[in-house]
Amino acid sequence: MTKDEWKNDSEYVALVSDLLKSEIVQKLENYTQHHNSTRLDHSLAVSYDSYRIAKAHHLDYRAVARAGLLHDLFYYDWRTTKFDLGSHAFIHPRVALRNAEKITNLSAKERDIILKHMWGLTTARPKYRESMIVSLVDDYEAVSEFFRPLKNKIQAVIKAL
Ligand SMILES: [Fe+2]
Ligand SMILES: [Fe+2]
């Protein structure tokens, strides 16, 4: 999605507005996720893109929107904190789940979405199709956020030719 595209989708906004108002979610704005994106931008991108896919497939798009937004609710810089990648992949979904439970009641599906989103790096296999979608979109967003600066540079170079 393009940045802030979600703002024009009133149905989506209604599903997550209570979460967005909470300080614990807004705090994600202070953390860099992948170079040029904050953890809040990343979480919104994962949430909104997953929501649209879930909706198109007549799945539980409410759970996907909400748990997608909360999937990385942790507050350390994963690039500098002294975990190896495997430990970070294992630990942060559990931290996110604990933080998410402070601000909302989670369904079993929403809990699974948050806990299993690192599937691929961890062995915990998603139990629901909704969890699978968020996990795959999370991978996709990480790669596209990582390469966005390069993409912008290429576009600028091409335009200048
Ligand atoms: Fe994550
Ligand atoms: Fe993520």
PDB file of N, CA and C in Angstrom, residues 11 18 62 82 91 97 109 111 114 120 126 132-134 138-139 143-144 152:
ATOM      1  N   GLU A  11     -14.090   1.893   6.730  1.00  0.00           N
ATOM      2  CA  GLU A  11     -14.435   0.619   7.374  1.00  0.00           C
ATOM      3  C   GLU A  11     -13.222   0.077   8.138  1.00  0.00           C
ATOM      4  N   ASP A  18      -9.868   2.381  17.976  1.00  0.00           N
ATOM      5  CA  ASP A  18      -9.638   2.348  19.430  1.00  0.00           C
ATOM      6  C   ASP A  18      -8.177   1.985  19.729  1.00  0.00           C
ATOM      7  N   ARG A  62     -11.582  -8.641  10.451  1.00  0.00           N
ATOM      8  CA  ARG A  62     -11.484  -7.838  11.687  1.00  0.00           C
ATOM      9  C   ARG A  62     -10.298  -8.327  12.529  1.00  0.00           C
ATOM     10  N   LYS A  82      20.896  -7.174  22.173  1.00  0.00           N
ATOM     11  CA  LYS A  82      21.755  -8.351  22.050  1.00  0.00           C
ATOM     12  C   LYS A  82      20.997  -9.677  22.049  1.00  0.00           C
ATOM     13  N   ILE A  91      11.139 -14.317  20.763  1.00  0.00           N
ATOM     14  CA  ILE A  91      10.722 -13.506  21.913  1.00  0.00           C
ATOM     15  C   ILE A  91       9.706 -12.419  21.578  1.00  0.00           C
ATOM     16  N   LEU A  97       2.260  -9.945  22.344  1.00  0.00           N
ATOM     17  CA  LEU A  97       0.998 -10.503  22.844  1.00  0.00           C
ATOM     18  C   LEU A  97       0.678  -9.963  24.236  1.00  0.00           C
ATOM     19  N   LYS A 109      -8.038 -16.517  17.700  1.00  0.00           N
ATOM     20  CA  LYS A 109      -7.458 -16.294  16.374  1.00  0.00           C
ATOM     21  C   LYS A 109      -6.482 -15.113  16.405  1.00  0.00           C
ATOM     22  N   ARG A 111      -4.826 -14.031  18.949  1.00  0.00           N
ATOM     23  CA  ARG A 111      -3.625 -14.458  19.689  1.00  0.00           C
ATOM     24  C   ARG A 111      -2.699 -15.280  18.782  1.00  0.00           C
ATOM     25  N   ILE A 114      -0.761 -13.050  16.283  1.00  0.00           N
ATOM     26  CA  ILE A 114       0.391 -12.343  16.874  1.00  0.00           C
ATOM     27  C   ILE A 114       1.535 -13.326  17.176  1.00  0.00           C
ATOM     28  N   GLY A 120       8.410 -19.527   9.872  1.00  0.00           N
ATOM     29  CA  GLY A 120       9.473 -19.493   8.854  1.00  0.00           C
ATOM     30  C   GLY A 120      10.798 -19.416   9.600  1.00  0.00           C
ATOM     31  N   PRO A 126       1.296 -21.411  11.956  1.00  0.00           N
ATOM     32  CA  PRO A 126      -0.009 -20.768  12.150  1.00  0.00           C
ATOM     33  C   PRO A 126      -1.166 -21.772  12.099  1.00  0.00           C
ATOM     34  N   MET A 132      -1.679 -17.094   8.706  1.00  0.00           N
ATOM     35  CA  MET A 132      -0.775 -17.329   7.574  1.00  0.00           C
ATOM     36  C   MET A 132      -0.660 -16.045   6.735  1.00  0.00           C
ATOM     37  N   ILE A 133      -1.794 -15.391   6.497  1.00  0.00           N
ATOM     38  CA  ILE A 133      -1.791 -14.157   5.696  1.00  0.00           C
ATOM     39  C   ILE A 133      -0.909 -13.097   6.356  1.00  0.00           C
ATOM     40  N   VAL A 134      -1.110 -12.875   7.659  1.00  0.00           N
ATOM     41  CA  VAL A 134      -0.333 -11.828   8.343  1.00  0.00           C
ATOM     42  C   VAL A 134       1.158 -12.170   8.313  1.00  0.00           C
ATOM     43  N   ASP A 138       3.760  -9.810   6.435  1.00  0.00           N
ATOM     44  CA  ASP A 138       4.852  -9.268   7.254  1.00  0.00           C
ATOM     45  C   ASP A 138       6.203  -9.470   6.551  1.00  0.00           C
ATOM     46  N   ASP A 139       6.422 -10.655   6.005  1.00  0.00           N
ATOM     47  CA  ASP A 139       7.661 -10.923   5.250  1.00  0.00           C
ATOM     48  C   ASP A 139       7.762  -9.998   4.048  1.00  0.00           C
ATOM     49  N   VAL A 143      10.626  -6.871   3.322  1.00  0.00           N
ATOM     50  CA  VAL A 143      11.473  -6.793   2.136  1.00  0.00           C
ATOM     51  C   VAL A 143      11.208  -5.491   1.384  1.00  0.00           C
ATOM     52  N   SER A 144       9.944  -5.128   1.205  1.00  0.00           N
ATOM     53  CA  SER A 144       9.678  -3.922   0.415  1.00  0.00           C
ATOM     54  C   SER A 144      10.088  -2.656   1.162  1.00  0.00           C
ATOM     55  N   ASN A 152      13.388   4.127  -4.692  1.00  0.00           N
ATOM     56  CA  ASN A 152      13.276   5.576  -4.893  1.00  0.00           C
ATOM     57  C   ASN A 152      14.486   6.117  -5.642  1.00  0.00           C
TER      58      ASN A 152
END
